[in-house]
Short mmCIF file of C-alpha atoms in Angstrom, two decimals:
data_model
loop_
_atom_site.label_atom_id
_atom_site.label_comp_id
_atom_site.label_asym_id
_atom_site.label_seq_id
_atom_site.Cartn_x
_atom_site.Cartn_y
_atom_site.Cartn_z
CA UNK A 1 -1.98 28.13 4.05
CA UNK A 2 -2.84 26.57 0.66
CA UNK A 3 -0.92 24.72 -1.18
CA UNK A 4 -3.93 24.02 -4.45
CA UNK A 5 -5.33 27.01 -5.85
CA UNK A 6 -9.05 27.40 -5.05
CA UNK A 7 -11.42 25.76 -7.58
CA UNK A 8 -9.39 22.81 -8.30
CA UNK A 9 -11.43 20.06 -8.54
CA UNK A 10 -10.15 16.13 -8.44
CA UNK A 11 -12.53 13.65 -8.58
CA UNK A 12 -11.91 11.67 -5.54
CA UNK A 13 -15.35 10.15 -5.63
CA UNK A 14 -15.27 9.02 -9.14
CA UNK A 15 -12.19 6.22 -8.51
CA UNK A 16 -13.65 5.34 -4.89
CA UNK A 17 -14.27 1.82 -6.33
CA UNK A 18 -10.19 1.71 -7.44
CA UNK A 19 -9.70 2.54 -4.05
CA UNK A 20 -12.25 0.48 -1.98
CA UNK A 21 -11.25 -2.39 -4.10
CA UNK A 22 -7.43 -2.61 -3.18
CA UNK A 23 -8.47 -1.94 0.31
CA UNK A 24 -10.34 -4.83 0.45
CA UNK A 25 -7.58 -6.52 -1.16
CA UNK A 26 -5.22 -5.48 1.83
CA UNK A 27 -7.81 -6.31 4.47
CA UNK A 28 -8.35 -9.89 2.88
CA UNK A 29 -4.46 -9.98 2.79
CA UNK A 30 -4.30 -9.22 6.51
CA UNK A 31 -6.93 -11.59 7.63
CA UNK A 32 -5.57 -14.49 5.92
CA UNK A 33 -1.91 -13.54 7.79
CA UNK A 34 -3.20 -13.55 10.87
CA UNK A 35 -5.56 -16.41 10.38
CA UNK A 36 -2.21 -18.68 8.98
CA UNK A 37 0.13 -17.59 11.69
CA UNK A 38 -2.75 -18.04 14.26
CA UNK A 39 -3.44 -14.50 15.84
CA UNK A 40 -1.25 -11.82 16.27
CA UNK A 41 2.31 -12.27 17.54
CA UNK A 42 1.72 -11.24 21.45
CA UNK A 43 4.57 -9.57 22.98
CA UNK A 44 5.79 -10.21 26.62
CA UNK A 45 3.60 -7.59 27.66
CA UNK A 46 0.35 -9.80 26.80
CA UNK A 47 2.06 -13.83 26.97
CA UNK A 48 3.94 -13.58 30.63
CA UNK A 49 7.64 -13.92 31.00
CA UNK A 50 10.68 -12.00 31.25
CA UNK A 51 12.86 -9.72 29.67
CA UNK A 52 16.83 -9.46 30.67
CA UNK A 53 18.85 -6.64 28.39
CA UNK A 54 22.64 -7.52 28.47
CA UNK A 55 25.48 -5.11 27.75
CA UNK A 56 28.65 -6.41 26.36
CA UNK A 57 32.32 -5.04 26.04
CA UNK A 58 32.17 -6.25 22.49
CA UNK A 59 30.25 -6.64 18.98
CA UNK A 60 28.45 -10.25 19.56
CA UNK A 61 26.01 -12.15 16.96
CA UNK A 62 22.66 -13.31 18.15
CA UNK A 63 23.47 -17.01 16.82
CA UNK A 64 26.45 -16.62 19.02
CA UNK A 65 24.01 -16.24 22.54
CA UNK A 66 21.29 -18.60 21.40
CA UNK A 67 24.04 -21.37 21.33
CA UNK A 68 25.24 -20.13 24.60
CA UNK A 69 21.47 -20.36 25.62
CA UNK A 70 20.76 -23.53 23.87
CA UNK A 71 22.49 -25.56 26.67
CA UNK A 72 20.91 -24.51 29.72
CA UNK A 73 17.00 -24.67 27.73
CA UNK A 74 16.39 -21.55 26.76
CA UNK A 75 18.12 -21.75 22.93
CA UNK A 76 13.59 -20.79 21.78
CA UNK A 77 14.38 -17.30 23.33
CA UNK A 78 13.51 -14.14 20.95
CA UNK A 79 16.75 -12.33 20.61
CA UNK A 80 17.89 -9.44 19.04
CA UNK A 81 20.15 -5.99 19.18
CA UNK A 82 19.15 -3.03 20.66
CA UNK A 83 21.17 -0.06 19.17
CA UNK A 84 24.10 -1.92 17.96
CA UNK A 85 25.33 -5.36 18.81
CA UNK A 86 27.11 -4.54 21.80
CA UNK A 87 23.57 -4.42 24.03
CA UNK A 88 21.01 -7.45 23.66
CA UNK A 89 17.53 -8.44 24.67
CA UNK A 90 16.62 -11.67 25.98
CA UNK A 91 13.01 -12.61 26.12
CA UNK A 92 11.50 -15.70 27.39
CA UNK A 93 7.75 -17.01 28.16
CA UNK A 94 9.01 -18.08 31.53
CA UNK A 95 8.57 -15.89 34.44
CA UNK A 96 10.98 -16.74 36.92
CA UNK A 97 13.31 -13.54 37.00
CA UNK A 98 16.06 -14.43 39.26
CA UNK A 99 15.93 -18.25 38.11
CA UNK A 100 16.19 -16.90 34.60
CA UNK A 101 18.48 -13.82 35.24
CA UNK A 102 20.89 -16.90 36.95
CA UNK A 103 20.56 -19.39 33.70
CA UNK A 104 21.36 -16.80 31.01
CA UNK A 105 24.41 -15.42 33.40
CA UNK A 106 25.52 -18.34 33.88
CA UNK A 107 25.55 -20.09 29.89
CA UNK A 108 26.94 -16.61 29.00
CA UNK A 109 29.77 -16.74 31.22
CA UNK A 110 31.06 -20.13 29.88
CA UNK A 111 30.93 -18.77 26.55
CA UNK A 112 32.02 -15.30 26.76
CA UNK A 113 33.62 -14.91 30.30
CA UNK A 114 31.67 -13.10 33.42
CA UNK A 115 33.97 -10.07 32.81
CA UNK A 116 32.67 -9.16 29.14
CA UNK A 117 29.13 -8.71 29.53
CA UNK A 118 26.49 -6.83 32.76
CA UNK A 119 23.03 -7.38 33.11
CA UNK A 120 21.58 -4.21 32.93
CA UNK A 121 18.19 -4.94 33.76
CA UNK A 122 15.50 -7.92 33.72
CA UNK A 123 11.90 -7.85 33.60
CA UNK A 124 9.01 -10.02 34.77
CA UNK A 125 5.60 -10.41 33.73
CA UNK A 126 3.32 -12.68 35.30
CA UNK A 127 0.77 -15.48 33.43
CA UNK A 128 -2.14 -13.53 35.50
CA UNK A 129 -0.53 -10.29 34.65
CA UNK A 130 -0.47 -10.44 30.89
CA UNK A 131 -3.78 -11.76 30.53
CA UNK A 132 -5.58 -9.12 32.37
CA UNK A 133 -3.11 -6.77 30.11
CA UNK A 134 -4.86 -8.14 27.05
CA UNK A 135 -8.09 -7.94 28.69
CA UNK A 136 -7.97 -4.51 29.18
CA UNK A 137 -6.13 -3.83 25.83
CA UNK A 138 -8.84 -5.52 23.53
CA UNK A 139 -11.38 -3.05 25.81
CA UNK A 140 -9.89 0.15 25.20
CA UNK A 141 -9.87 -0.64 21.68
CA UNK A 142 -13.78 -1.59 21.43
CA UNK A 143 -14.54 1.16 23.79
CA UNK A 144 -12.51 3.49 22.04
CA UNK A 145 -14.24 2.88 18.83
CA UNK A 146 -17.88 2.51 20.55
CA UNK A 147 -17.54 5.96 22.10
CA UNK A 148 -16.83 7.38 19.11
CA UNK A 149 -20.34 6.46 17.74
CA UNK A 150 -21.88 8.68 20.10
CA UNK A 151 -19.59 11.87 19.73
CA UNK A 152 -20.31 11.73 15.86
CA UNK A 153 -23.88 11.30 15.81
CA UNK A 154 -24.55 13.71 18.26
CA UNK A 155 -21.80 16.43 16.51
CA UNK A 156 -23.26 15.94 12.85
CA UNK A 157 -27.04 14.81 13.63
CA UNK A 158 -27.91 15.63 16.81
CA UNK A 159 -28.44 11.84 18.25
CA UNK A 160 -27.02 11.23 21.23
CA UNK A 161 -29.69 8.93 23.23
CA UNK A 162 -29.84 5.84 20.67
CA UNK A 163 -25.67 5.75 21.09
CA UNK A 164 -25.69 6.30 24.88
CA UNK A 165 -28.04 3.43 25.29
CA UNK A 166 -26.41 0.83 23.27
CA UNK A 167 -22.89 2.17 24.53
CA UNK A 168 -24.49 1.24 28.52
CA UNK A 169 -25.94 -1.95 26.73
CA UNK A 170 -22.61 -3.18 25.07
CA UNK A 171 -21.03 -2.02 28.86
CA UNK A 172 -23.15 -4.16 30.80
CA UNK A 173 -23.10 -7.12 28.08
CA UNK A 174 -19.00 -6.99 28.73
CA UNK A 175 -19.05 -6.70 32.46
CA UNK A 176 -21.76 -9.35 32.88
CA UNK A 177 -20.24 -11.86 30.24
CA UNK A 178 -16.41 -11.58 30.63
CA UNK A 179 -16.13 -15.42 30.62
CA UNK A 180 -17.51 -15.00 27.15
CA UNK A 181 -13.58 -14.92 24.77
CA UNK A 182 -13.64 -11.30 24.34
CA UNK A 183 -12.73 -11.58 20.60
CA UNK A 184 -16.24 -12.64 20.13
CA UNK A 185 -17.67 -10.30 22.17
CA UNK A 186 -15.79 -7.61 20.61
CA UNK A 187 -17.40 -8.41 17.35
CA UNK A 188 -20.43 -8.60 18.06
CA UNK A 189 -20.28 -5.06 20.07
CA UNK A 190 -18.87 -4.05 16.61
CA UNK A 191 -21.43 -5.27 14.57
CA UNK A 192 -24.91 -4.23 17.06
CA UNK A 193 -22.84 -0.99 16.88
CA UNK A 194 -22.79 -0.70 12.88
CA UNK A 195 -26.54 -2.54 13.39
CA UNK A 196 -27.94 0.78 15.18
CA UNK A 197 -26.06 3.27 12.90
CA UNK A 198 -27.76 1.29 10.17
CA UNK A 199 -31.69 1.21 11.86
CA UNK A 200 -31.62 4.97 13.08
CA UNK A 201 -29.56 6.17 10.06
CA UNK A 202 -26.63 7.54 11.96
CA UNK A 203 -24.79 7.52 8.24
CA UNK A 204 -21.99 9.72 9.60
CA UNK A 205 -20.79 7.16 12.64
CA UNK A 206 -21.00 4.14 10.32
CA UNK A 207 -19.08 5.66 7.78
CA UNK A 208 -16.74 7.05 10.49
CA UNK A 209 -16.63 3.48 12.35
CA UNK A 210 -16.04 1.58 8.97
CA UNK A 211 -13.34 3.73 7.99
CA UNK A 212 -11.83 3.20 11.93
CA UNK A 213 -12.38 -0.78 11.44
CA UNK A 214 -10.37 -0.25 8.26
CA UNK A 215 -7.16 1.46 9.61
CA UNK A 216 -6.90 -0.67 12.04
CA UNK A 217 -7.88 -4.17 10.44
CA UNK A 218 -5.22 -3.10 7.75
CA UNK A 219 -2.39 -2.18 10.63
CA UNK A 220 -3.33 -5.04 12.19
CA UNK A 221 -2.74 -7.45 9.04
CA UNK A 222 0.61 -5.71 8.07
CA UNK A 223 1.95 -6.60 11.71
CA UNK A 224 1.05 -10.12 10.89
CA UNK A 225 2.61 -10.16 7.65
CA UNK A 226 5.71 -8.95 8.96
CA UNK A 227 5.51 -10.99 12.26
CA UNK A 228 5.68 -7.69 14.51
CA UNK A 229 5.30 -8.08 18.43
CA UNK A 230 2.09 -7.15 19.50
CA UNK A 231 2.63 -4.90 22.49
CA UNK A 232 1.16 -2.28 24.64
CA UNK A 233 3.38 0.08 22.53
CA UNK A 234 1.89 -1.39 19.68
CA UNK A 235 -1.45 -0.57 20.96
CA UNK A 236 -0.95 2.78 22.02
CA UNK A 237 0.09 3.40 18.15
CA UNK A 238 -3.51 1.88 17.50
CA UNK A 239 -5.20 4.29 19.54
CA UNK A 240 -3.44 7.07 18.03
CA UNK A 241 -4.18 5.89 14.92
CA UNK A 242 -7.75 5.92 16.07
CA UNK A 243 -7.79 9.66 17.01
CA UNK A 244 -6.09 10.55 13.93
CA UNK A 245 -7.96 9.26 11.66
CA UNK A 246 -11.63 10.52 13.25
CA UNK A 247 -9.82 13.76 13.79
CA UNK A 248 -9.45 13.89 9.89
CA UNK A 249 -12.76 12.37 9.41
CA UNK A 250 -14.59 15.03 11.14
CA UNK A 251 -12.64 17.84 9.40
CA UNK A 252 -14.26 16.45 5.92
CA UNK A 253 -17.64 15.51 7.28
CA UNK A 254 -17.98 18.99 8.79
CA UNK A 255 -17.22 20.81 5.75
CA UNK A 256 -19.66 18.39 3.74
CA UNK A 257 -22.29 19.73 6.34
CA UNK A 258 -20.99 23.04 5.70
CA UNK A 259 -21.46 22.89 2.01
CA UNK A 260 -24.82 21.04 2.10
CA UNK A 261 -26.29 24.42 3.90
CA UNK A 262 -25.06 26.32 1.46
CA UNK A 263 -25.69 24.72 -1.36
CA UNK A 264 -28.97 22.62 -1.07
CA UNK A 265 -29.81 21.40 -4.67
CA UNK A 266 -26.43 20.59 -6.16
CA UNK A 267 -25.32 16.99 -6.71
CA UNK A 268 -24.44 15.18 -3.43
CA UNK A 269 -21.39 13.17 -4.91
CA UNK A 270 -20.83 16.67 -6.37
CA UNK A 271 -21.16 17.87 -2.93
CA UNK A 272 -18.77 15.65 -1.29
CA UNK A 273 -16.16 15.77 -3.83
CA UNK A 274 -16.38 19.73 -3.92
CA UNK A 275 -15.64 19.14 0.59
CA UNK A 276 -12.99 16.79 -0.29
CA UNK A 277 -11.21 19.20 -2.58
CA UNK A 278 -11.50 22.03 -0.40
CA UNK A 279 -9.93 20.70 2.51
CA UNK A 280 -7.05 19.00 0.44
CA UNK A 281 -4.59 21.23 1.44
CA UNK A 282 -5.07 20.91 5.02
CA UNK A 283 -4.97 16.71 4.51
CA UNK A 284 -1.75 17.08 3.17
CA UNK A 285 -0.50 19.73 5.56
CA UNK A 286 -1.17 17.78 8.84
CA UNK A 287 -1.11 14.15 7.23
CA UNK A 288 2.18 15.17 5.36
CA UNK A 289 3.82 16.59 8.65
CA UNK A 290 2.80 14.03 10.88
CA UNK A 291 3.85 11.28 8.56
CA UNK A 292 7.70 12.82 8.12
CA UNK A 293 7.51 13.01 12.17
CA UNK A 294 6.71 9.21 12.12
CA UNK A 295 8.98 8.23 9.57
CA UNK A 296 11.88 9.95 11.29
CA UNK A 297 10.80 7.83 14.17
CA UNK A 298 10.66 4.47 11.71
CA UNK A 299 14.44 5.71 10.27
CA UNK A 300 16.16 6.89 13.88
CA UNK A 301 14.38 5.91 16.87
CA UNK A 302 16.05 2.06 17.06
CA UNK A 303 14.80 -0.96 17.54
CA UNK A 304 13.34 -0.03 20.83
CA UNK A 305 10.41 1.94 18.95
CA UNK A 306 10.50 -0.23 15.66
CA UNK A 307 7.29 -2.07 16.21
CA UNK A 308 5.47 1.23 17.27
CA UNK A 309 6.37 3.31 14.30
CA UNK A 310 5.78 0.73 11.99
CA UNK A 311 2.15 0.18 13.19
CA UNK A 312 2.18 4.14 13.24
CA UNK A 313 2.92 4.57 9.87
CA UNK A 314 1.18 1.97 8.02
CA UNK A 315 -1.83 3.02 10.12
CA UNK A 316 -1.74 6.80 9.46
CA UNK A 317 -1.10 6.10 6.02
CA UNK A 318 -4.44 4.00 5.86
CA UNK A 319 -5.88 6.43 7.96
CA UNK A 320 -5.01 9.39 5.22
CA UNK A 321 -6.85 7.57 2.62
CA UNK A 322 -9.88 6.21 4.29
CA UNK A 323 -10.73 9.38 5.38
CA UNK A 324 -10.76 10.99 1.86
CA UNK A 325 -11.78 7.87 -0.31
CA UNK A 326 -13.77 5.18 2.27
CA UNK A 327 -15.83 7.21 4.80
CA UNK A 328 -16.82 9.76 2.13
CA UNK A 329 -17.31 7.35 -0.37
CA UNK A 330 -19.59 5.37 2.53
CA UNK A 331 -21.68 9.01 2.62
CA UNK A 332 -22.56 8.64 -1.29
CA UNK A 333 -23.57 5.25 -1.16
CA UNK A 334 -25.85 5.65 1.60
CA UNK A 335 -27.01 8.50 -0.49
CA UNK A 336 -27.27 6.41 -3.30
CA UNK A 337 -28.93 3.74 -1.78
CA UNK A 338 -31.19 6.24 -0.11
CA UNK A 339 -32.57 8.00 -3.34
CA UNK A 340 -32.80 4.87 -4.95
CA UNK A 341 -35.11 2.81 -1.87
CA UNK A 342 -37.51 6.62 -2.23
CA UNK A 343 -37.78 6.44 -5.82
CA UNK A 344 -38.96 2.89 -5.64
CA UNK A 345 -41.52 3.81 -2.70
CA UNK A 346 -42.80 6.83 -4.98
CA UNK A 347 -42.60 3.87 -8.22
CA UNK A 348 -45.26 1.88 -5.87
CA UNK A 349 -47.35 4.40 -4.64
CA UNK A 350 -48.08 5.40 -7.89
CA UNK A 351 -48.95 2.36 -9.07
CA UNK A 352 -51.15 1.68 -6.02
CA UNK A 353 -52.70 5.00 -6.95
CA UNK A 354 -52.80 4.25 -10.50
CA UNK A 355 -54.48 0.35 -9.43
CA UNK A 356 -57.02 2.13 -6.71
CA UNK A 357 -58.33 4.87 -9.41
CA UNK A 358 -58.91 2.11 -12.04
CA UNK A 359 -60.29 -0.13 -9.48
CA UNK A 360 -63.28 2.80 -9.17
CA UNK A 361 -63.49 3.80 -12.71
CA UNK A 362 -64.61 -0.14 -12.96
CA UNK A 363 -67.23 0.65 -10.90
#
């Protein structure tokens, strides 16, 4: 299905700067959130504590509870609605459940009487628990990323041994330094990552791996700004915002390849914009769908899902653009760059040559 007529031709390429530039903007944006409000906001899943949902017979306010939970200690709780303002969620940073589940039962009860509310469930998380949650979530994340290095370089240029071996490097480095905070190591397995792609000009991974860094640096910065729970919902949107967004990243880079067999002298930003236009239509087709399935989800699905289709849509929406205007645009550079550091070898060789046959015409 097409929704453009064949031959139309936007130049994508040409504003890349317009684009990379308010990107940067956003990313900058994002940092300096979650540098001010000191990391991420980490949900129960990743802190420790518990959870206790509480059905009542009738519409209550959330200042109402935390007064009620002001007087037995626990008046720093997060609350809020779930569905309407009947049912409520409680969460805490301590992890006693029954101690807790007893507290909040009990303040309740003087305020709104035993017989108007039920406690229809309450969750615990451990200290040790949530820790080795964020372990593992800040893993599947790097590894995620790293293991994508080695399915594009070996798809588009047939390298698969230079990846494999810094992928079992990077493995051993995390297994053998764990003490090591595994922010730190996670950026520096990011950056010997873009480091190789760089030295054995695997162009198509680092322009794929920027482009990932991008969508999720820039999902990560809007849940700052908005002070959204980071939880293992949250990171399962991540991931899928991830997949997407190589998916749609492969589609382009393929038909770039396609093209460049085809058409061996032309232009390469001509090349790449050419792709970019053909496979509009399908961008919009799955982005567009997907995107209406996720905002239905942002609209509909409650507060229970908020967080997750929030980081879903801001993600996919990044993910959309840094496909067509950041990981191409990444392609021409290199290109750029590439031409430009040959030219200036050929510049000096001539002059060498130029140097060497004077030298024996002096003679």
């Amino acid at each position: 299905m097409e929704i453009f007529k064949p031959g139309i031709n936007i130049n994508f390429i040409g504003k890349r700067w317009i684009f990379i530039s308010v990107s940067i903007c956003l990313i900058v944006i994002g940092l300096a959130a979650i540098f001010i409000r000191g990391g991420l906001n980490p949900g129960i899943d990743f802190t420790g504590g518990t959870l206790v949902e509480i059905r009542f017979t009738k519409d209550v306010e959330v200042v109402q509870i935390r007064d009620a939970l002001r007087e037995v200690g626990l008046g720093k709780s997060e609350i809020q609605h779930v569905g309407n303002k009947k049912d409520v969620l409680v969460k805490t940073i301590l992890s006693e459940a029954g101690k807790i589940s007893e507290r909040i039962t009990n303040a309740l009860g003087k305020k709104f009487n035993k017989a108007n509310f039920e406690i229809l469930r309450v969750e615990m998380v451990g200290p040790a628990a949530g820790e080795d949650l964020r372990y593992k979530a800040q893993s599947a994340l790097i590894y995620s990323i790293i293991g994508m290095i080695i399915y594009i370089s070996y798809r588009f240029q047939n390298k698969v041994a230079i990846p494999i071996i810094v992928i079992a490097l990077l493995t051993w480095v995390f297994s053998t330094f764990s003490w090591v905070n595994l922010t730190v190591l996670s950026v520096l397995a990011l950056v010997a990552s873009l480091t190789v792609c760089i030295r054995f000009d695997l162009r198509q991974a680092f322009a794929g791996i920027v482009a990932l860094i991008h969508d999720v640096t820039i999902t990560a910065g809007f849940l700052a700004i908005t002070n959204k729970e980071f939880t293992l919902s949250v990171l399962a949107a991540i991931l899928t915002i991830i997949g997407f967004s190589i998916n749609d990243t492969i589609v382009i880079f393929d038909r770039i390849r396609e093209n460049m067999a085809k058409k061996r002298d032309e232009d390469y930003e001509t090349l790449v914009n050419t792709s970019l236009n053909q496979t509009l239509s399908r961008t919009i087709l799955t982005s567009g769908l997907t995107l209406l399935a996720v905002i239905s989800l942002f609209i509909f699905g409650g507060p229970i899902i908020h967080d997750f289709s929030f980081a879903l849509l801001v993600g996919m929406i990044a993910g959309t653009y840094s496909t067509v205007y950041i990981a191409s645009s990444i392609l021409v550079i290199w290109k750029r760059l590439e031409v430009s550091k040959n030219a200036k070898r050929k510049q000096i060789h001539q002059v060498k040559a130029k140097l060497a046959n004077a030298k024996e015409q002096a003679r």
